[in-house]
Coordinates of C-alpha atoms and ligand atoms in Angstrom, one line a residue:
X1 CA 0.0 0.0 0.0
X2 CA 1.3 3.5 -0.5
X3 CA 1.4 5.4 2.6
X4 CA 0.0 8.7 0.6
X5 CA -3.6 6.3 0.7
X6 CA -3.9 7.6 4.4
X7 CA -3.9 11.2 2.7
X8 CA -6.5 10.0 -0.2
X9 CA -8.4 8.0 2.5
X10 CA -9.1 11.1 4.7
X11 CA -10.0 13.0 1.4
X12 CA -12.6 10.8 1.0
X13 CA -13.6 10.7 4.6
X14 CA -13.6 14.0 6.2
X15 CA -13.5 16.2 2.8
X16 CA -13.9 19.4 4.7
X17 CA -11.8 19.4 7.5
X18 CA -8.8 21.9 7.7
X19 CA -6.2 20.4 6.8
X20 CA -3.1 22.6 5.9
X21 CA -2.2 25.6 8.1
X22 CA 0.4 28.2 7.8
X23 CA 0.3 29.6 11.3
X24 CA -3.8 30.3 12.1
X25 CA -4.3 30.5 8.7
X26 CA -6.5 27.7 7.0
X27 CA -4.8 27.0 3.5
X28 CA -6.2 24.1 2.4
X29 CA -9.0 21.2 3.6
X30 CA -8.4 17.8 2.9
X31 CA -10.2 17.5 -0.2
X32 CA -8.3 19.7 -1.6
X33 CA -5.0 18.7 -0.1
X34 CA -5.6 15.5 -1.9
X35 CA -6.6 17.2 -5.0
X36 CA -3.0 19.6 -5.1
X37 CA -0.8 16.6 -4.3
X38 CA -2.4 14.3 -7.1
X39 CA -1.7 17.0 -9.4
X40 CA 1.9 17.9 -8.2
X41 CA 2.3 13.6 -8.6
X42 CA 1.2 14.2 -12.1
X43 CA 3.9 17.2 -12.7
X44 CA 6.4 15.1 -11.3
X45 CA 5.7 12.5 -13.6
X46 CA 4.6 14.0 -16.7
X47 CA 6.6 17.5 -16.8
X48 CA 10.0 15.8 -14.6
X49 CA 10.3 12.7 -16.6
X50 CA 9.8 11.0 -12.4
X51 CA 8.6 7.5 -12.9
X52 CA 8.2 5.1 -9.7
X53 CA 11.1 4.5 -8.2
X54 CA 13.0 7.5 -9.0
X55 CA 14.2 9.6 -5.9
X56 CA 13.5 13.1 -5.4
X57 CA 14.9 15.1 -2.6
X58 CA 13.2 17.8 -0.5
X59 CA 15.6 20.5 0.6
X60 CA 13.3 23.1 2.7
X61 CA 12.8 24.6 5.4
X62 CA 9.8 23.4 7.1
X63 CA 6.9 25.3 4.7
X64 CA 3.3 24.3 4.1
X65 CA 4.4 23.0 1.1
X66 CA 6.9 20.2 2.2
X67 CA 4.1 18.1 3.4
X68 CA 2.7 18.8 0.0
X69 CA 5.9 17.6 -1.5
X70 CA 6.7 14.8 0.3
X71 CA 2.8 13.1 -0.5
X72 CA 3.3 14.2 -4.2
X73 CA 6.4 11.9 -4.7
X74 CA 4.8 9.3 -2.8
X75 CA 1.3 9.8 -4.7
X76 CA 3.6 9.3 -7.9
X77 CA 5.5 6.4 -7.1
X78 CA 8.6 8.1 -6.3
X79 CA 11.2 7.7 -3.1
X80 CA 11.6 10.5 -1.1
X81 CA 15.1 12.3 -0.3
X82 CA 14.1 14.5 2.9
X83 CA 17.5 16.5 3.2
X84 CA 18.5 18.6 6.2
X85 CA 18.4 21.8 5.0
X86 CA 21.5 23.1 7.1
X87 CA 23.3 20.5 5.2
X88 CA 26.6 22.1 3.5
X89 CA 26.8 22.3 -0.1
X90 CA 29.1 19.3 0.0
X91 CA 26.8 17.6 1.5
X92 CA 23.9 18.0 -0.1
X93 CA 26.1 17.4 -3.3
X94 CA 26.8 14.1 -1.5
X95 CA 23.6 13.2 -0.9
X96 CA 22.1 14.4 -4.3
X97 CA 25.1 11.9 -6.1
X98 CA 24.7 9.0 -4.1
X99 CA 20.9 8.9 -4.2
X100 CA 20.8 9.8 -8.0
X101 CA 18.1 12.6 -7.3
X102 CA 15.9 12.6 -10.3
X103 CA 14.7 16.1 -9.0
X104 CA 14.5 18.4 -6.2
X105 CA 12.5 20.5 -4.5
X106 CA 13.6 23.1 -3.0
X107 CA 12.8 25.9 -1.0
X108 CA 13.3 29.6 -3.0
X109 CA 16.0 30.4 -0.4
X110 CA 17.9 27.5 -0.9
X111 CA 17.8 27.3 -4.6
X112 CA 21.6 28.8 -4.8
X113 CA 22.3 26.2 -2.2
X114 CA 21.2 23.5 -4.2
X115 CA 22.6 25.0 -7.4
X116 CA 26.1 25.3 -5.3
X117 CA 25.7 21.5 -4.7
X118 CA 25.6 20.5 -8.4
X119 CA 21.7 20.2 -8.8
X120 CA 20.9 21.1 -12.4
X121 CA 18.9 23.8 -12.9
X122 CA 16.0 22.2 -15.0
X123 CA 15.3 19.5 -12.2
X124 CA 14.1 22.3 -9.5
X125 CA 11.1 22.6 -8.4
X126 CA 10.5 26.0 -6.1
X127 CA 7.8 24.9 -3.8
X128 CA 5.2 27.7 -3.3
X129 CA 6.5 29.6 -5.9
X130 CA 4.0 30.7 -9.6
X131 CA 4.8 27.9 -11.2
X132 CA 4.5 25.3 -8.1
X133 CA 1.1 26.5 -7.7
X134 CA 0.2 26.1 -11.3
X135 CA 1.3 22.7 -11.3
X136 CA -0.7 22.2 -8.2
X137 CA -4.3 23.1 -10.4
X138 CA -2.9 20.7 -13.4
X139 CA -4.5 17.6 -14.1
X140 CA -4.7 15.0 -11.1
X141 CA -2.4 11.4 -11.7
X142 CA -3.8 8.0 -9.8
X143 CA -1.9 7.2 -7.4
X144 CA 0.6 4.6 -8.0
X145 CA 0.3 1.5 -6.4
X146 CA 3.2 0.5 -4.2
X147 CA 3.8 -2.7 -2.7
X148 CA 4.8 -2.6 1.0
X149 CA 8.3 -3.3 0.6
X150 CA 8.8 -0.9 -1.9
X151 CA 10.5 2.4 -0.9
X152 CA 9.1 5.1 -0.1
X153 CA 11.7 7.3 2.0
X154 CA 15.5 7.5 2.0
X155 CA 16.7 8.9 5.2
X156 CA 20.6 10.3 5.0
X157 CA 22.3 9.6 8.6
X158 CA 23.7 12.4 10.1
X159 CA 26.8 10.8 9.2
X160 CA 29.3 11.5 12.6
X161 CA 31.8 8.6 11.6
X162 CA 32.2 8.7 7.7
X163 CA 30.0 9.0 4.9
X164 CA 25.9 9.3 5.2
X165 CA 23.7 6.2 4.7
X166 CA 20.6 6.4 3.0
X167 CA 18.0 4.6 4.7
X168 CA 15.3 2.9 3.0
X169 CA 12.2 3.2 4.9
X170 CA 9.6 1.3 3.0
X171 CA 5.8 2.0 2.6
X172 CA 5.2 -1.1 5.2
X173 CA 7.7 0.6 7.3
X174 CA 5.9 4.0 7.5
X175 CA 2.7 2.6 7.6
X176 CA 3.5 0.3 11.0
X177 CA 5.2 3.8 12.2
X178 CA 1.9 5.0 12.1
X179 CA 0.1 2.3 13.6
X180 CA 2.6 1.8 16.4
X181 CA 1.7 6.3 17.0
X182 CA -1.7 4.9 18.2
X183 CA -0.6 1.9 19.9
X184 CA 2.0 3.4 22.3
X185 CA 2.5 7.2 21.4
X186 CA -1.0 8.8 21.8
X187 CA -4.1 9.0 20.0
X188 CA -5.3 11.6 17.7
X189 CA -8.6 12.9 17.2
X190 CA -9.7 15.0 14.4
X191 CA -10.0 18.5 16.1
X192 CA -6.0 18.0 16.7
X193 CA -3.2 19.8 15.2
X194 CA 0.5 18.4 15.1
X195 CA 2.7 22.1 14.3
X196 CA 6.1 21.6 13.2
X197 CA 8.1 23.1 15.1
X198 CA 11.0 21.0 14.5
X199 CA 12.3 19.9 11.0
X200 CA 10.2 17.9 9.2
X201 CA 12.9 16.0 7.3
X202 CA 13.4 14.4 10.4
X203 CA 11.1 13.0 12.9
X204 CA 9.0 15.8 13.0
X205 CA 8.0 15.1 9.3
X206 CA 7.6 11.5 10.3
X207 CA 4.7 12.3 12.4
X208 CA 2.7 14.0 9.8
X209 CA 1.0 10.6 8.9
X210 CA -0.5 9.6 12.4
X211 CA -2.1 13.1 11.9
X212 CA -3.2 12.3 8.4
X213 CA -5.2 9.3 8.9
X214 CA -7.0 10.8 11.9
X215 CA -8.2 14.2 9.2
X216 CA -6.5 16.5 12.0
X217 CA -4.8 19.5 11.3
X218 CA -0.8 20.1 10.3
X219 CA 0.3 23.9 11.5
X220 CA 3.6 24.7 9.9
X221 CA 5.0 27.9 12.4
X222 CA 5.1 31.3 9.8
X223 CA 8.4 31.6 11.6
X224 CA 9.5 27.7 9.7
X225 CA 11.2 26.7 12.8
X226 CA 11.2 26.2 16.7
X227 CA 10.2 29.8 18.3
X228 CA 9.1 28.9 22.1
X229 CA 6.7 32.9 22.1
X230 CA 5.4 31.9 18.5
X231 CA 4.4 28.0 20.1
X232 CA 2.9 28.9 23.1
X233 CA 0.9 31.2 20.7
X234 CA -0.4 29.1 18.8
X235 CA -1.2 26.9 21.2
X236 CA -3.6 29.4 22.6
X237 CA -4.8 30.5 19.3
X238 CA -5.1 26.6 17.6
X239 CA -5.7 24.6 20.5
X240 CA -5.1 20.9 21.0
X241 CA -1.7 20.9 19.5
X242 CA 1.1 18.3 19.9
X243 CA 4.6 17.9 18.1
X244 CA 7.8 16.3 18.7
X245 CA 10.6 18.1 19.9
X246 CA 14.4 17.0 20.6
X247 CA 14.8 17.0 24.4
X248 CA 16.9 20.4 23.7
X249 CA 13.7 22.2 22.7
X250 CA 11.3 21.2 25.7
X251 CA 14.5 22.7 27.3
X252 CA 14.3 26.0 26.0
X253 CA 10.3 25.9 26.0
X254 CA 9.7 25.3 29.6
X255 CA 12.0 27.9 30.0
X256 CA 10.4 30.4 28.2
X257 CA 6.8 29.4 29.6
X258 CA 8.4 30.1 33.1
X259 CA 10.2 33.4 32.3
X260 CA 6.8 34.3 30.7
X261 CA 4.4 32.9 33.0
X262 CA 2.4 32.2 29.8
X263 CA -0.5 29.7 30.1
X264 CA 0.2 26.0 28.2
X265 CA -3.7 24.7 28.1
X266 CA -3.3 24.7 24.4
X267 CA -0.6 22.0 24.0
X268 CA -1.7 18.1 24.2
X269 CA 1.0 15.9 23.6
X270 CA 4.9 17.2 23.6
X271 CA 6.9 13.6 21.9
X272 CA 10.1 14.3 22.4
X273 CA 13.3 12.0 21.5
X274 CA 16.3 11.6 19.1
X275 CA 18.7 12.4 21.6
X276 CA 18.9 11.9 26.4
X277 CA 16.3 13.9 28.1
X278 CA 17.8 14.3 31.7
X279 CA 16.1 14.1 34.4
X280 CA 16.4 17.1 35.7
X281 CA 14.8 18.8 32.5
X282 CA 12.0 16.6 32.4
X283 CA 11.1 17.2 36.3
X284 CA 11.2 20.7 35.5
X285 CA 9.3 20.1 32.2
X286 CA 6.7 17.7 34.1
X287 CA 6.4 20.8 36.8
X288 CA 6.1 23.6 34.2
X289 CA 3.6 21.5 31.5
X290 CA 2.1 19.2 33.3
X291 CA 1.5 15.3 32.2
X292 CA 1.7 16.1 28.5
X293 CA 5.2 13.9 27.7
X294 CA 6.2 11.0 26.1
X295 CA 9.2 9.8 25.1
X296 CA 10.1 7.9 21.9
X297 CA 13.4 6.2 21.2
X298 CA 14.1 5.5 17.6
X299 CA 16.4 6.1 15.0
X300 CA 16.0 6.7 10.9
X301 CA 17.0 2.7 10.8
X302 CA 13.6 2.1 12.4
X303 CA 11.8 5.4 12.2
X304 CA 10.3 6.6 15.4
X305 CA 10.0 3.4 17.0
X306 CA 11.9 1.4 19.3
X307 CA 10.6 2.3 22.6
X308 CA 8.4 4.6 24.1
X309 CA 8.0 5.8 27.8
X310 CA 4.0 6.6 27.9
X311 CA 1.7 9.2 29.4
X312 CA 1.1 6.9 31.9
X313 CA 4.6 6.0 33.1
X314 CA 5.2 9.4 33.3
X315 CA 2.3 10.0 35.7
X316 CA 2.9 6.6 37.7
X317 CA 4.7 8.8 40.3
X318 CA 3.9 6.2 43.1
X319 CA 5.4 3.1 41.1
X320 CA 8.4 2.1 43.7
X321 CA 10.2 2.7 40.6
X322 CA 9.3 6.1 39.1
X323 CA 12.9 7.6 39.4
X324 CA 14.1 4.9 37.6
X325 CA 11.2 4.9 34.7
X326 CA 11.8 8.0 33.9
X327 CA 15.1 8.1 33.6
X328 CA 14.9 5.3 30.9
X329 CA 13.5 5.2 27.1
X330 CA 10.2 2.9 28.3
X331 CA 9.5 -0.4 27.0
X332 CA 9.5 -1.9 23.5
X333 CA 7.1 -0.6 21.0
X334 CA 4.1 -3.1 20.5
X335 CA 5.3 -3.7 16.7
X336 CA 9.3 -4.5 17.6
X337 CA 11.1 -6.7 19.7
X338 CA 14.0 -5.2 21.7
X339 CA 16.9 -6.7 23.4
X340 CA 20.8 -6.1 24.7
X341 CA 23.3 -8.0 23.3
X342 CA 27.2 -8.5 24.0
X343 CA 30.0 -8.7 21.6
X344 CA 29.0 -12.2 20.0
X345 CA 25.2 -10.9 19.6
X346 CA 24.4 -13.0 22.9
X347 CA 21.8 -11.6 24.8
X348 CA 22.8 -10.1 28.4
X349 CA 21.1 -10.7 31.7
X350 CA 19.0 -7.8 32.8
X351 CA 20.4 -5.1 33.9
X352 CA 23.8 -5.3 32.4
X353 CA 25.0 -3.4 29.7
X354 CA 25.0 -4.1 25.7
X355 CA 24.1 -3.1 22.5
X356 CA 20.2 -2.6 21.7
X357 CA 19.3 -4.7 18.7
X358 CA 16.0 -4.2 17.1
X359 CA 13.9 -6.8 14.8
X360 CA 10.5 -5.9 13.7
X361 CA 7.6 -4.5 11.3
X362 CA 9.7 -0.5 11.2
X363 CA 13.3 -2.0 11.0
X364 CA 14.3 -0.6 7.4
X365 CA 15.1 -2.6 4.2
X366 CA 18.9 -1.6 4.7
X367 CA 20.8 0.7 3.2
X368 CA 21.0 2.0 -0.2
X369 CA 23.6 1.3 -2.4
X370 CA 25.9 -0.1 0.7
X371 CA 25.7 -3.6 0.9
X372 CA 28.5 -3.8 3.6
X373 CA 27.1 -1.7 6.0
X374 CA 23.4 -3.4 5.5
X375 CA 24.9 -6.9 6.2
X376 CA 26.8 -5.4 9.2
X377 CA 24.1 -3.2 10.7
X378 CA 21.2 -6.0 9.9
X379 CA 23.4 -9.2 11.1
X380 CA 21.2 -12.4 12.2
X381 CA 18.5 -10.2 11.0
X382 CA 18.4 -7.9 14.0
X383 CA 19.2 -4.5 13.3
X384 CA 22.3 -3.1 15.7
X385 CA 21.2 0.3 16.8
X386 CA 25.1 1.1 17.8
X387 CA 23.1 2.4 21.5
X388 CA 24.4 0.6 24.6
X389 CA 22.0 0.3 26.9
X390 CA 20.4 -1.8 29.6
X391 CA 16.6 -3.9 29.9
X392 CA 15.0 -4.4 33.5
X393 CA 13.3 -7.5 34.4
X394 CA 10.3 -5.0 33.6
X395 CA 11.6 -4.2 30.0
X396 CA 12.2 -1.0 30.3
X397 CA 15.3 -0.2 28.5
X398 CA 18.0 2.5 30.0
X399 CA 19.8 4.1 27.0
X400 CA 23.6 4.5 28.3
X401 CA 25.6 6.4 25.6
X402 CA 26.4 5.6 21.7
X403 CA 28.7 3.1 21.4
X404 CA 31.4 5.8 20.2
X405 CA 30.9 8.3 23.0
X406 CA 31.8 6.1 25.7
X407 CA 34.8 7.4 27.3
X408 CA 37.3 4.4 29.0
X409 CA 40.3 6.1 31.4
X410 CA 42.3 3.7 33.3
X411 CA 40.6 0.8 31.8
X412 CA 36.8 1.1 33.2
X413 CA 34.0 2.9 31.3
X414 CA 32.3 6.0 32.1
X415 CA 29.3 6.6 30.6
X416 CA 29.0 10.4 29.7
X417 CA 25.3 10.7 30.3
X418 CA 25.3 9.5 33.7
X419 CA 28.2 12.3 34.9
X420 CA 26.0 14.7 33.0
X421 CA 22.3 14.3 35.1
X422 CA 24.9 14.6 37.8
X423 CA 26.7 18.2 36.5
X424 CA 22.9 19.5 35.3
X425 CA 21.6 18.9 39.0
X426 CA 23.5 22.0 39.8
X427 CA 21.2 25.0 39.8
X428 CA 23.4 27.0 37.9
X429 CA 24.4 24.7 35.0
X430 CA 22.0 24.9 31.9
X431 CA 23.4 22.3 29.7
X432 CA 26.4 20.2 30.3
X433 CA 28.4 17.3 27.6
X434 CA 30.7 15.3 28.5
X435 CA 33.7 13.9 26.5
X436 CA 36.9 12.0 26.6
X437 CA 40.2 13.7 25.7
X438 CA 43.5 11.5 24.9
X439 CA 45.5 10.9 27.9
X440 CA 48.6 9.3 28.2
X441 CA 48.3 8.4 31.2
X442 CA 44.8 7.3 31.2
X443 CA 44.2 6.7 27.7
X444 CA 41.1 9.3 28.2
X445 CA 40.2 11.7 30.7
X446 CA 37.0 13.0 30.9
X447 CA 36.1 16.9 30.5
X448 CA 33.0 18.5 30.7
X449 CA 31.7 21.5 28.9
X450 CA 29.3 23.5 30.6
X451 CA 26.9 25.8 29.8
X452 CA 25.7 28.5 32.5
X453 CA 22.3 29.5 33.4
X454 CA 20.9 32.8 35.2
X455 CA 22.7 32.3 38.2
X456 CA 26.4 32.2 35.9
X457 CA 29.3 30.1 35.9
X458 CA 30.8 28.4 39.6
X459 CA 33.6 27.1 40.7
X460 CA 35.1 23.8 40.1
X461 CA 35.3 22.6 44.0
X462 CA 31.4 23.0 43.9
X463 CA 31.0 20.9 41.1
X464 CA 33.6 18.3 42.2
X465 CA 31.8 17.8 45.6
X466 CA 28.4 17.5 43.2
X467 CA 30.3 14.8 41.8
X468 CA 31.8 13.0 44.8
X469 CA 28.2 12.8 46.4
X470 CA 26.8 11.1 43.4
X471 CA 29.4 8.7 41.3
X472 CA 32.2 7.3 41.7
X473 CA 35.4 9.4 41.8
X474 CA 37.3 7.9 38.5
X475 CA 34.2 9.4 36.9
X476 CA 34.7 12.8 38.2
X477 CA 35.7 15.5 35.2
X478 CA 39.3 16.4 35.3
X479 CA 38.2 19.6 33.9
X480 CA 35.1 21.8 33.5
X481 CA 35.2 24.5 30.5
X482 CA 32.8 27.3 30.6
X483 CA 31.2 27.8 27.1
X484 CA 28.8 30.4 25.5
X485 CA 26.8 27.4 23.9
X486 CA 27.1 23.8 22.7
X487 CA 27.5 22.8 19.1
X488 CA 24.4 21.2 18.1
X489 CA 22.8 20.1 14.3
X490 CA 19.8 21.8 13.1
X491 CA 18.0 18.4 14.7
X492 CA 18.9 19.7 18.5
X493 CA 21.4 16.8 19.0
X494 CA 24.7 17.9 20.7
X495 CA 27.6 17.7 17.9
X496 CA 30.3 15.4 20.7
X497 CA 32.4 14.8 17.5
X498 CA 33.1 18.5 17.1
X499 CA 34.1 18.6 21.1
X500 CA 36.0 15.8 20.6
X501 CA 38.0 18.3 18.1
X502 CA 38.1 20.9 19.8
X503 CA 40.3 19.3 22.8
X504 CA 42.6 17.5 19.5
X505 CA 43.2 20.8 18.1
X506 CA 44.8 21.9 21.3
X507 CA 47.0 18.8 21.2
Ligands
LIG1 P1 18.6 9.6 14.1 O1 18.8 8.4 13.3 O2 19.3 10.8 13.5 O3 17.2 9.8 14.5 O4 19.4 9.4 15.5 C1 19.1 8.3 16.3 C2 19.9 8.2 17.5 O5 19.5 9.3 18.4 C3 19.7 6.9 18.3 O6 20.5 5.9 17.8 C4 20.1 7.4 19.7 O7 21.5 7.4 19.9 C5 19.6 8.8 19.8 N1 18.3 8.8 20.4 C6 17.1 8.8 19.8 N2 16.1 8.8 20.7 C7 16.6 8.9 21.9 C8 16.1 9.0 23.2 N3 14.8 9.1 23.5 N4 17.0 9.1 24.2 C9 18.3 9.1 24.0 N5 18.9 9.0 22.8 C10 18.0 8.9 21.7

């Protein structure tokens, strides 16, 4: 089935609903929606030469028109190419090469960008501009039909270590993302609205289908991006509304709505994921919000779902274990199985730590054009996330660190995250990461950036008792740095990589 038939389906069912909004502003209902994409599927095909199969990417910032976009080139038979848009020219050029980009569509302020990165001029397509929304009255194409292991999406990996992979998220994948949105996510009535506030080539954009089958509404932000005044805004304004957000974004939210004192009735359900929500944020967030949370684990390998730490976990505040619950990633999604697993793929008792391997219904196809890395990533036919983490006898699984991030000095691991909660419980510490630095003696040491809040920066003996009262001392930083900000990717997630180079640089 082609996942664009949850699009056509709600067409059919709830015609007039809103369905498109561009801040308060209704654009579009579903009916017509439908009617725009199945004539943007028909320019693809018949003016871009795109038959089924063919990728096209989507380099944009989140518009109204991306969800448009993305549907067409499914409604066509095409694969998707959802590229970060803060993607360097080299990048993109990457990208573009490797997934043999039929077309692109592109967002007028990136055109240069994509011309920079080798896209040939005749194979743009300006979303939202004159001749976008011509091609959007043209004549209306049947959707193609897909078969459910045909893909639908390529999603590029941020690519840390080495070059991108595309992932190919089939149509059967998508689809049982949906499905597990209901099962263990939330539900979704029709009067909702999912806003994207975060970028919809990711996760964000991943969401849009939940919202789809259920005929609620999708609020793209004028602003295109993550502005905590502009959210709490609409909220007020469209009521009912939910997105996902990386963990860094509740951040910044729940500090506005405190600053501000502004109201949150509006908001429903906050998803957040892709990278560790400490604890002390989500207290603060629980505090500030209310019981709106719920955390998914996932990655592009199996979009959006691996685990999921519900509503209800989140509220259970008498569970014996509640401290513990929510410091983990929940319990396995209903549609995948999850385990830990040592070195020879063997699965560990509870408790101890391994890697989280992944088998199910949203586990991807592989990777495109990389035989290698599919065989290496989908061994045994479980797909090896590259987390390391750890499963109670309750299944709830405790994400650690990536594999890479783990810092060893003297021969025992030290799991940044954990000497992180510890360095954030400090009221005067916004944001903290944690990496290793070469060492000769050690092999690595472990140093901490910081970042401050109101109260400014403090002294290292404070934070050192912080950390003797709370882990072990061989875990203990060896040196705090003070910065201005972290480096982050446009998806929120803290860059460790570039720390990593910052302390090589020095030598
Ligand atoms: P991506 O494929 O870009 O979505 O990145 C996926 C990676 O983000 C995962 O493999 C994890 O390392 C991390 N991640 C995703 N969700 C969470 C979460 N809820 N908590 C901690 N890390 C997460």
């Amino acid at each position: 089935m082609n996942i664009s038939h949850l699009l056509r389906r709600s067409a059919q069912v709830f015609p007039s609903r809103p369905a498109l909004l561009a801040g308060e502003r209704v654009l579009h209902d579903y009916r017509q929606l439908a009617a725009r994409v199945a004539a943007l599927a028909g320019h693809l095909r018949t003016r871009c030469g795109v038959a089924p199969g063919d990728r096209v990417a989507i380099f944009s910032a989140n518009c109204p028109q991306y969800l448009e976009a993305l549907h067409a080139i499914h409604w066509a038979g095409a694969v998707s190419v959802p590229v970060n848009y803060k993607l360097h020219a080299r990048e993109l050029a990457y990208v573009l090469e490797h997934s043999g980009a039929h077309a692109v569509c592109v967002s007028g302020a990136l055109r240069d960008a994509a011309l920079a990165a080798g896209a040939a001029p005749a194979t743009l397509q300006e979303l939202g501009s004159d001749a976008w929304e011509q091609a959007a009255q043209g004549p209306a194409l049947e959707m193609h039909a897909c078969a459910p292991q045909d893909v639908a999406s390529l999603f590029y990996t941020s690519g840390t270590t080495g070059r991108p992979k595309g992932v190919m998220q089939t149509h059967r994948n998508l689809l049982a993302m949906t499905m597990a949105y209901f099962t263990d996510v939330d539900d979704v009535h029709p009067d909702d609205a999912m806003v994207y506030a975060a970028p919809m080539s990711h996760g964000a954009g991943l969401y849009n289908y939940a919202h789809m089958l259920r005929g609620a509404r999708h609020v793209v932000p004028e602003s295109g991006g993550f502005d905590p005044a502009e959210l709490v805004r609409l909220a007020a304004s469209v009521g009912r509304l939910s997105f996902f957000a990386a963990p860094t974004m509740v951040h910044r939210l729940v500090e506005h709505v405190r600053r501000a004192g502004a109201a949150a009735d509006g908001f429903k359900t906050i998803v957040y994921g892709g990278g560790p929500m400490y604890v002390e944020d989500l207290r603060r967030a629980l505090d500030t919000l209310g019981q709106k949370f719920v955390q998914i684990y996932g990655q592009g390998e199996s979009p959006m779902t691996i685990t999921a730490l519900a509503r209800a976990h989140l509220a259970d505040t008498a569970h014996p274990r509640w401290a513990e619950r929510i410091a983990s990633v929940g319990v396995a999604h209903a549609c995948v199985e999850v385990r830990v697993v040592d070195a020879e793929d063997r699965p560990v008792p509870a408790g101890e730590p391994g890697e989280v391997v992944v088998r199910g219904e949203t586990v991807m196809a592989g990777y495109w054009a990389n035989e290698e890395a599919t065989a290496a990533t989908l061994r045994g036919g479980w797909l090896h996330t590259g987390d390391v983490g750890s499963l109670d006898a309750d299944g709830f699984l405790t994400l650690r660190d990536r594999s890479k991030d783990v810092i060893i000095s003297g021969g025992s691991n030290i799991y940044p995250r954990e000497v992180e909660e510890v360095l954030l419980l400090h009221p005067h510490v916004s944001e903290a990461a944690v990496v290793g630095q070469r060492d000769a003696e050690w092999g690595e040491v472990v140093v901490a950036f910081l970042v401050a809040g109101e109260g400014g920066a403090v002294d290292d003996a404070a934070l050192d008792a912080l950390c003797l009262d709370h882990i072990a001392r061989f875990k203990r930083p060896k040196e705090y740095r003070w910065v201005p900000a972290l480096p982050k990717n446009s998806y929120g997630k803290v860059l460790k990589t570039e720390l990593r180079a910052w302390l090589q640089a020095e030598g």
